[in-house]
Short mmCIF file of C-alpha atoms in Angstrom, two decimals:
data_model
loop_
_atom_site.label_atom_id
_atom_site.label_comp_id
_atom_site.label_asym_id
_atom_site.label_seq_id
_atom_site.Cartn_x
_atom_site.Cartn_y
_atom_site.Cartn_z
CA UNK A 579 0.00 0.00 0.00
CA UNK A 580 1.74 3.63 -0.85
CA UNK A 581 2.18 5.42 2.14
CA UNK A 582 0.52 8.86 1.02
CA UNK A 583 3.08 11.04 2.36
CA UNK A 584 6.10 10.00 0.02
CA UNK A 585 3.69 10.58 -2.96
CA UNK A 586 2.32 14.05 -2.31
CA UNK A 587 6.06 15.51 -3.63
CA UNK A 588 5.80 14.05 -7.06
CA UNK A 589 2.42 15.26 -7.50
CA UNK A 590 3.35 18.46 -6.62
CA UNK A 591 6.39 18.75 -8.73
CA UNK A 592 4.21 17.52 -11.38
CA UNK A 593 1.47 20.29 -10.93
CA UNK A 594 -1.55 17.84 -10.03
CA UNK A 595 -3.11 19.32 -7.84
CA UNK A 596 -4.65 16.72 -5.09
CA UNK A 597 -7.03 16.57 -2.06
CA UNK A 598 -5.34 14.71 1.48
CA UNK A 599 -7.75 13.28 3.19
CA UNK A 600 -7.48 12.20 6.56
CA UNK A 601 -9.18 10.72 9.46
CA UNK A 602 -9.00 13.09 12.29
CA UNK A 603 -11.86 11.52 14.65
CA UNK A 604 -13.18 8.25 15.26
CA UNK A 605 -16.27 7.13 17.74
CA UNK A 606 -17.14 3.30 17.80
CA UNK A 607 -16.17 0.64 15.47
CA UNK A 608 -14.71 1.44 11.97
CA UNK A 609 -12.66 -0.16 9.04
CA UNK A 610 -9.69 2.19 9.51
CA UNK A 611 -8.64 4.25 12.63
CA UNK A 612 -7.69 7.82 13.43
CA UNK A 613 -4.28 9.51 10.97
CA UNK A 614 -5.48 6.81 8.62
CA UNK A 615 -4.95 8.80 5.33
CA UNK A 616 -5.66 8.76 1.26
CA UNK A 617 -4.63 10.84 -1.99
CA UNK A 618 -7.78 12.13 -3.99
CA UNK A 619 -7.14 12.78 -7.28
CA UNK A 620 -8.40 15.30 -9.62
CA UNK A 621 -10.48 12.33 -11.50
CA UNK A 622 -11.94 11.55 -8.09
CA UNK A 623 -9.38 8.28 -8.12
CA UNK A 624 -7.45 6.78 -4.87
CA UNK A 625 -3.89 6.71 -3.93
CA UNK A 626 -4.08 4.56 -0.31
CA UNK A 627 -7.22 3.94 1.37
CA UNK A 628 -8.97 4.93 4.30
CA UNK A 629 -11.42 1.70 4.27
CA UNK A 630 -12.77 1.49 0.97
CA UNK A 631 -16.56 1.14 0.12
CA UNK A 632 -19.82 3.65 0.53
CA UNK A 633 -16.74 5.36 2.93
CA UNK A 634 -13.82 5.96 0.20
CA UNK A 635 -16.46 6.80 -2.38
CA UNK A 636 -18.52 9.89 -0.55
CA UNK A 637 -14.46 10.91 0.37
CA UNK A 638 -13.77 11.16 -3.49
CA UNK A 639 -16.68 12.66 -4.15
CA UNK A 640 -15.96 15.37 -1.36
CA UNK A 641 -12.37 15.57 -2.33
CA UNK A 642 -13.83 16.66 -6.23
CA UNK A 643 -15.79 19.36 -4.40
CA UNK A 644 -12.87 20.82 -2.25
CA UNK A 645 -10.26 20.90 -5.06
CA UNK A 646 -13.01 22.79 -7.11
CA UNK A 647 -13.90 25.39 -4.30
CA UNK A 648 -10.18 25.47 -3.12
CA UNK A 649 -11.10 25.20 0.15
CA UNK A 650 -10.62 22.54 3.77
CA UNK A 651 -14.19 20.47 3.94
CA UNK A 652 -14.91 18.42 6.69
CA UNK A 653 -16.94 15.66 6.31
CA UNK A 654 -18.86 13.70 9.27
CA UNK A 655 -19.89 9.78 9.01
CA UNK A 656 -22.70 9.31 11.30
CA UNK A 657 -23.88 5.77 10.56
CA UNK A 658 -27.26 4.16 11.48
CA UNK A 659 -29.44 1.58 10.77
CA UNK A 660 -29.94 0.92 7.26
CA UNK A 661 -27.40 3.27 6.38
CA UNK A 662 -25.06 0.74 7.80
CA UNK A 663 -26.46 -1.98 5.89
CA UNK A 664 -25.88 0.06 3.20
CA UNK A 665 -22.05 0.48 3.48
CA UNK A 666 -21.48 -2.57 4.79
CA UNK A 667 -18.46 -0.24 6.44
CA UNK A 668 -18.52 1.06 9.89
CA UNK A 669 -20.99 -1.03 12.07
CA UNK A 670 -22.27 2.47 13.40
CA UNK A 671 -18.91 4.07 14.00
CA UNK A 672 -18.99 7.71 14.12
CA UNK A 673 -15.78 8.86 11.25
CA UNK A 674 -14.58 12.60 10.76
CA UNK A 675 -12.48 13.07 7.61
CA UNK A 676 -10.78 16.51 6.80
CA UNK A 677 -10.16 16.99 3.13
CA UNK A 678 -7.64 19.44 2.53
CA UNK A 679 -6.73 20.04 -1.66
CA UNK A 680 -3.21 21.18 -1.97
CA UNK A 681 -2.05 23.36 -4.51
CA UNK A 682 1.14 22.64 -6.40
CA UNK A 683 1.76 26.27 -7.02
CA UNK A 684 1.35 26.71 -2.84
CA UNK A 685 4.99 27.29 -1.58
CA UNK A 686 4.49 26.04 1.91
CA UNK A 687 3.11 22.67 0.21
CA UNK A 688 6.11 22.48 -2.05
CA UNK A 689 8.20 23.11 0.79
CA UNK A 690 6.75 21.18 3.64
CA UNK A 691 5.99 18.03 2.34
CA UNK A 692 9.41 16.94 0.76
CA UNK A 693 10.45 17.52 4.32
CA UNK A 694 7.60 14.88 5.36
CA UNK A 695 9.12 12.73 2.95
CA UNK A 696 12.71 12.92 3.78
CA UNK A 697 11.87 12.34 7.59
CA UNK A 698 9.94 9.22 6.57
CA UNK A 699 12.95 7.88 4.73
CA UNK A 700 15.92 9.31 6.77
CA UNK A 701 14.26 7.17 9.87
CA UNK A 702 14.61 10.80 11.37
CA UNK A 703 10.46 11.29 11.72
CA UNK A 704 8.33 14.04 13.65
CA UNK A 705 4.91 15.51 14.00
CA UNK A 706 2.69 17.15 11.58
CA UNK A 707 0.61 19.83 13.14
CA UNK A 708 -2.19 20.82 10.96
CA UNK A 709 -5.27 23.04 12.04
CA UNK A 710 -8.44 21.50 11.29
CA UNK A 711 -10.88 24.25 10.11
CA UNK A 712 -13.74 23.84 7.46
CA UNK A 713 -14.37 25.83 4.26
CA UNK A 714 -10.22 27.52 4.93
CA UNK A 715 -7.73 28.16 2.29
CA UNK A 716 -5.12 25.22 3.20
CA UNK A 717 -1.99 28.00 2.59
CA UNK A 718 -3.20 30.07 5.13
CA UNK A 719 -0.31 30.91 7.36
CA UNK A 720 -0.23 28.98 10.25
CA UNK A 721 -2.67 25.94 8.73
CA UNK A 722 0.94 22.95 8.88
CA UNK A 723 3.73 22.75 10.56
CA UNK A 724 6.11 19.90 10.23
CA UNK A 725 8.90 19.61 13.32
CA UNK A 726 11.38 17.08 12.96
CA UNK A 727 12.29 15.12 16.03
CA UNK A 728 14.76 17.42 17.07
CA UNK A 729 12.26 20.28 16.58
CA UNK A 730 10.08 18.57 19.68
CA UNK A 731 9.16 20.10 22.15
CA UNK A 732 11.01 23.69 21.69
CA UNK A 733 9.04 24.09 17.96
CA UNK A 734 5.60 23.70 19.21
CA UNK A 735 3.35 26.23 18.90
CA UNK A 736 2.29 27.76 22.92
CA UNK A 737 -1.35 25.95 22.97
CA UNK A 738 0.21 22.58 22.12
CA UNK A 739 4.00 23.28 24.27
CA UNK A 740 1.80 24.18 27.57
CA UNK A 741 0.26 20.64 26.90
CA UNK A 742 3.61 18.67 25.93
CA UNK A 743 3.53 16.09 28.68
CA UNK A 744 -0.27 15.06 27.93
CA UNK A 745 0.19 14.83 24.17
CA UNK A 746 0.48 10.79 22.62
CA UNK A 747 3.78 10.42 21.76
CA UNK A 748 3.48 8.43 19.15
CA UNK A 749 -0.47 8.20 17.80
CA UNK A 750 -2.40 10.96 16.23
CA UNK A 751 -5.23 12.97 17.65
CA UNK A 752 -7.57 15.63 17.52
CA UNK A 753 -6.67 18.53 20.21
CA UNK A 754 -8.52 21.29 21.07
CA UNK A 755 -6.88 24.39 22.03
CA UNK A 756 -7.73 27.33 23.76
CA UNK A 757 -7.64 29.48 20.21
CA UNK A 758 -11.13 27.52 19.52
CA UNK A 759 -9.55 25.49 16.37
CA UNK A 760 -8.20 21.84 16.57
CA UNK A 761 -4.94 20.98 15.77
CA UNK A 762 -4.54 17.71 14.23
CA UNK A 763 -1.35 16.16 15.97
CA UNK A 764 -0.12 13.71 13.48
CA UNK A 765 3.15 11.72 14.62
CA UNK A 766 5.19 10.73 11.38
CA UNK A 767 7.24 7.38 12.25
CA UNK A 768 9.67 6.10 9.80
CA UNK A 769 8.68 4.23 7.01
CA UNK A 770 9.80 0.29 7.61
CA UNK A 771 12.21 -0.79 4.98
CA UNK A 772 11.89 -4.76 4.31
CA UNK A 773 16.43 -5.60 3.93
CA UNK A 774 15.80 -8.44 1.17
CA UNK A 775 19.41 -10.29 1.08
CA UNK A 776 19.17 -12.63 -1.68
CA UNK A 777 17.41 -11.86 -5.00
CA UNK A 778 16.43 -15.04 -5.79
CA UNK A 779 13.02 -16.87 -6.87
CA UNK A 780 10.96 -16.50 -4.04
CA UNK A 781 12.41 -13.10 -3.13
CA UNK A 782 10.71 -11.89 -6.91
CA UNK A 783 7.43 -12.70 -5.08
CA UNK A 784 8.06 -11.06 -1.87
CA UNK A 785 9.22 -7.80 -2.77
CA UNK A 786 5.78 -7.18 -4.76
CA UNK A 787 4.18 -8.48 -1.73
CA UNK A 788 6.46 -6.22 1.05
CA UNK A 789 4.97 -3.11 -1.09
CA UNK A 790 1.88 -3.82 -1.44
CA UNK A 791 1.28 -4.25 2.56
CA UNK A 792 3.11 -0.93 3.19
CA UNK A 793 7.08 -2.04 3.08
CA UNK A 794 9.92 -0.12 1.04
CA UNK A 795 11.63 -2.90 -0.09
CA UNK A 796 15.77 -2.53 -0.80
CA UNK A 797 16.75 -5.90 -2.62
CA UNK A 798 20.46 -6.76 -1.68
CA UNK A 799 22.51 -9.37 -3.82
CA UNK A 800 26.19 -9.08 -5.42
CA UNK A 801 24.78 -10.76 -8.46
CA UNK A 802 23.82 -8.35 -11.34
CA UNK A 803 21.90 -10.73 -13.45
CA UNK A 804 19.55 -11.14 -11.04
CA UNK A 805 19.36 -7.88 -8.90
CA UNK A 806 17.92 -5.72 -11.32
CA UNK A 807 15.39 -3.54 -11.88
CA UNK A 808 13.74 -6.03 -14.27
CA UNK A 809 13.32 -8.52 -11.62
CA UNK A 810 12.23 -6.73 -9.08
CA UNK A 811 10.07 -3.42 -10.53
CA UNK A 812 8.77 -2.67 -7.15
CA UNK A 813 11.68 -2.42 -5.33
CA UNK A 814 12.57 1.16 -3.68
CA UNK A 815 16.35 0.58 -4.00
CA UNK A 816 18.77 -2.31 -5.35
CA UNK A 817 22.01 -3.04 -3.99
CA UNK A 818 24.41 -5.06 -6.41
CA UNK A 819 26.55 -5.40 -2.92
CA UNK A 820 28.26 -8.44 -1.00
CA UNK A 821 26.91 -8.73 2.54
CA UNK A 822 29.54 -6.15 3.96
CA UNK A 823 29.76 -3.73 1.59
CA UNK A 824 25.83 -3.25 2.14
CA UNK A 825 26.10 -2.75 5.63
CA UNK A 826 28.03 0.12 5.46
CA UNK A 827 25.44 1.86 3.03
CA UNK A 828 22.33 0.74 5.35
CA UNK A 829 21.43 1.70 9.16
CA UNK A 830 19.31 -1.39 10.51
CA UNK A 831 17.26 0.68 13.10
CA UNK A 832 13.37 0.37 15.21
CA UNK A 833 12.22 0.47 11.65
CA UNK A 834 14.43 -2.42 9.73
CA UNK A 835 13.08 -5.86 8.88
CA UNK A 836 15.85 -8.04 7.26
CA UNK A 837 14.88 -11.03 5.32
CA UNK A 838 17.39 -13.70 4.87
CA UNK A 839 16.91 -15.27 1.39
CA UNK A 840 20.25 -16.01 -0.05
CA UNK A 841 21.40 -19.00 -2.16
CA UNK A 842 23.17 -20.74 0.27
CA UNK A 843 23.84 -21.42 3.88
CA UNK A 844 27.39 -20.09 3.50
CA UNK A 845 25.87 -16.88 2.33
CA UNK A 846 22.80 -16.86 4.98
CA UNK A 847 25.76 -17.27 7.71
CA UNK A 848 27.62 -14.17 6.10
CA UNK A 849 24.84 -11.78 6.06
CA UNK A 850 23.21 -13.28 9.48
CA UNK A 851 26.86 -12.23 11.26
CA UNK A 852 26.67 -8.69 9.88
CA UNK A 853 22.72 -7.98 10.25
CA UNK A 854 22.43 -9.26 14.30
CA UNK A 855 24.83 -6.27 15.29
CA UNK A 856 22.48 -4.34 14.12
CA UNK A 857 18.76 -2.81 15.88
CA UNK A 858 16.57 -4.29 13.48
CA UNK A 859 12.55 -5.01 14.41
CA UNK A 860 12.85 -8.12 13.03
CA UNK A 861 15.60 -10.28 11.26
CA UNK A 862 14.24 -13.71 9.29
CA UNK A 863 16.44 -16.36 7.77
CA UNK A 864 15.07 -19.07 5.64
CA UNK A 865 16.18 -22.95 6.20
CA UNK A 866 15.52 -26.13 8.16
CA UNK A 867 15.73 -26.55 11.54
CA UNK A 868 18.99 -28.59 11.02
CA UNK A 869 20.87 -25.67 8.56
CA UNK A 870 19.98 -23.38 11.73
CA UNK A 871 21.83 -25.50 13.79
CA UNK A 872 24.67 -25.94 11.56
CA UNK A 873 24.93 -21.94 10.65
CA UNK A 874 24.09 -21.16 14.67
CA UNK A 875 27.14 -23.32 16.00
CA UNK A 876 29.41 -21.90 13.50
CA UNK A 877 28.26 -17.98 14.33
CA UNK A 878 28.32 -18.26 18.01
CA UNK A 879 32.21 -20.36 17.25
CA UNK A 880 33.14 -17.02 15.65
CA UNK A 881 31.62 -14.89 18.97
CA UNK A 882 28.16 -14.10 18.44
CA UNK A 883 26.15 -14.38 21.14
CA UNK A 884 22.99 -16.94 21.66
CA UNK A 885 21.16 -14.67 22.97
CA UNK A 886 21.59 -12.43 19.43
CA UNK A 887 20.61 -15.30 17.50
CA UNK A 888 17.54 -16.57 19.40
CA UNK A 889 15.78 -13.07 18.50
CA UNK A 890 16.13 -14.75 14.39
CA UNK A 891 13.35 -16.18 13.27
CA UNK A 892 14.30 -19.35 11.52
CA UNK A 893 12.36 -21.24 9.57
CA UNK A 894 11.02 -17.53 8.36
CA UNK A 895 7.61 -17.08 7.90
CA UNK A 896 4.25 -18.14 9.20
CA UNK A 897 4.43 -22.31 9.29
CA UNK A 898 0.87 -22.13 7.20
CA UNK A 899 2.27 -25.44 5.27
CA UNK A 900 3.62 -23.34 2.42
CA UNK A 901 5.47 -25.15 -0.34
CA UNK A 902 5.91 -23.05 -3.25
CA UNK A 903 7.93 -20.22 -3.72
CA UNK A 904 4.41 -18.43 -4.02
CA UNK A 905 3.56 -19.79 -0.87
CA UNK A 906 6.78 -19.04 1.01
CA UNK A 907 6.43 -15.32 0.15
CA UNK A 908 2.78 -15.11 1.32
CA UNK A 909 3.98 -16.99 5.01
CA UNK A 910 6.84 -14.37 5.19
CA UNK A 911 4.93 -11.34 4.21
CA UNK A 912 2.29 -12.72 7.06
CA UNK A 913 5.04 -12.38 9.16
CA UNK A 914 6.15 -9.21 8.55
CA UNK A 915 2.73 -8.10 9.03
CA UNK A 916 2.54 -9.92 12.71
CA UNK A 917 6.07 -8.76 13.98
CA UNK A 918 4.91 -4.37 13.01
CA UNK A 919 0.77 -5.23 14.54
CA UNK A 920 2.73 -6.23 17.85
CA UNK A 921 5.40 -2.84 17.64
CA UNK A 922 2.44 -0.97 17.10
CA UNK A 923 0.61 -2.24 19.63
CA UNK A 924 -2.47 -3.59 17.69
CA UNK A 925 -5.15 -5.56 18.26
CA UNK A 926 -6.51 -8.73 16.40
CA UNK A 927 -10.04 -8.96 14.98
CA UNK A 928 -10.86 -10.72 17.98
CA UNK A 929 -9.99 -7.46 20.04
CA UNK A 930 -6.90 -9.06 21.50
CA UNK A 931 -3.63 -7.91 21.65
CA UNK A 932 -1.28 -9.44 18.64
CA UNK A 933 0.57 -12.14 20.24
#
């Protein structure tokens, strides 16, 4: 799924002009929760998704209005009864969306959001501040401001500073102020990057996978035939790079997942030494229970630590009783999408924390 926020730049450098819409307030049960966010563009179509349905469609419709009337539109979801029936959606939640169209030739859009973007990338992240007020030009002063982590708390504007120790750290919400308009306080974590060592078969059906669910996906192999841009078209970066030479052009951080997918057990042991000195969320290394073992005792031989090694998850993946490569990628991606529901602190259909 494309993260909204690294799009909004090309857009703008394009001069498309496009609506971001954003859930700002939630009440009861819905398909998507509060900072969840969507592109509108001008032909009324989606980049993202904020729940799809009867929801995503009256948001496209309301996103053609505000880019034609240039102004912020708030639009309230108050569903009842056969209204629920009808969208099949919310199950009576209560959903406020803020539209806001932004102008390519607006200099605080061209400015601020390549900022959002970099932060995103760099691992660096912040807050986006935005006012929520309906029927408002978006470039009026004062309507965003983006503060990079270092910017926090010193940047804040006095209504929100006053307030600094109540404010979620790391969620968004709606908060009044005493100047009568909301501020939208929109945390912006790094995007996670999904480390792909080994460009092999079933890592040509992961990547496409990784970025559809919401991963950048850097594809690391010192083989050119197959880590190309033919191979893998989805891919964010591609490293033609031995195992050490990549780690000193990455930083594994809070936001890393590493995938172990190499051709060999030689090669898993290689980049396994280099990636478990690192602070990845997750590291995954494909194999038997017996080729752990054997790459294991010859790792820990070397110096690295059991205790590093027990954090790997090996066999990787879901054990679903995949088989194909196909397969594989689906158990890994399922994974990947366990491991960042328990960081996040998520809850499963059930309403149970992820385990």
């Amino acid at each position: 799924m494309q993260d909204p926020y690294l799009e909004i730049p090309s857009y703008l450098e394009e001069g498309k002009p496009i609506v971001l819409a954003r859930i700002v307030k939630q009440v009861g049960s819905a398909p998507r929760g509060v900072g969840t966010r969507c592109l509108v563009l001008q032909d009324g179509s989606v980049v993202g998704t904020i729940g799809g349905g009867m929801l995503e469609y009256l948001v496209s419709q309301g996103a053609k209005e505000a880019l034609a009337q240039g102004k912020t539109r708030i639009i309230h979801f108050r569903l009842q009864g056969e209204d629920v029936a009808k969208t099949d959606m919310l199950c009576g939640g209560i959903v406020d969306v803020y539209l806001e169209p932004l102008d390519p030739q607006d200099p605080d859009c061209r400015r601020l959001f390549p900022e959002v973007k970099a932060a995103k990338q760099s691992g660096r992240g912040g807050v986006l501040l935005t006012r929520v007020a309906e029927g408002q030009e978006p470039g009026r002063p004062g309507a965003r401001l983006f503060l990079s982590r270092e910017q926090i708390p010193q940047g804040l504007p006095s209504e929100l500073k006053a307030a600094w120790e109540h404010l979620p750290k790391s969620r968004p919400a709606l908060i009044e102020t005493e100047k009568q308009v909301p501020v939208f306080w929109e945390p912006l974590v790094p995007s996670e990057v999904l480390y792909l060592f080994g460009a092999g078969h079933i890592s040509t059906f992961v990547a496409p996978l990784a970025t559809l669910v919401g991963f950048s996906v850097v594809v690391i192999d010192d083989r050119e035939d197959f880590a190309n841009r033919e191979r893998f078209p989805s891919a964010e970066q591609i490293l033609v790079l031995s195992p050490e030479e990549a780690m000193g052009r990455i930083r594994l951080d809070s936001s890393s997942y590493v995938a172990i997918i190499t051709r060999g057990h030689v090669h898993d042991a290689a980049v396994l030494r280099e990636v478990v000195r690192g602070q990845a969320a997750y590291v995954g290394m494909i194999g038997s229970r017996r080729k752990r073992a054997v790459v294991y005792k010859a790792l820990m031989e070397e110096g690295v630590s059991r205790e590093a090694l027990e954090k790997v998850h090996c066999p990787i993946g879901l054990d679903i009783g995949a088989e194909t490569p196909e397969e594989i990628a689906v158990s890994i991606i399922a994974e990947l999408i366990q491991i960042r529901a328990r960081l996040q602190g998520l809850k499963t259909k059930a309403g149970e924390a992820v385990a």
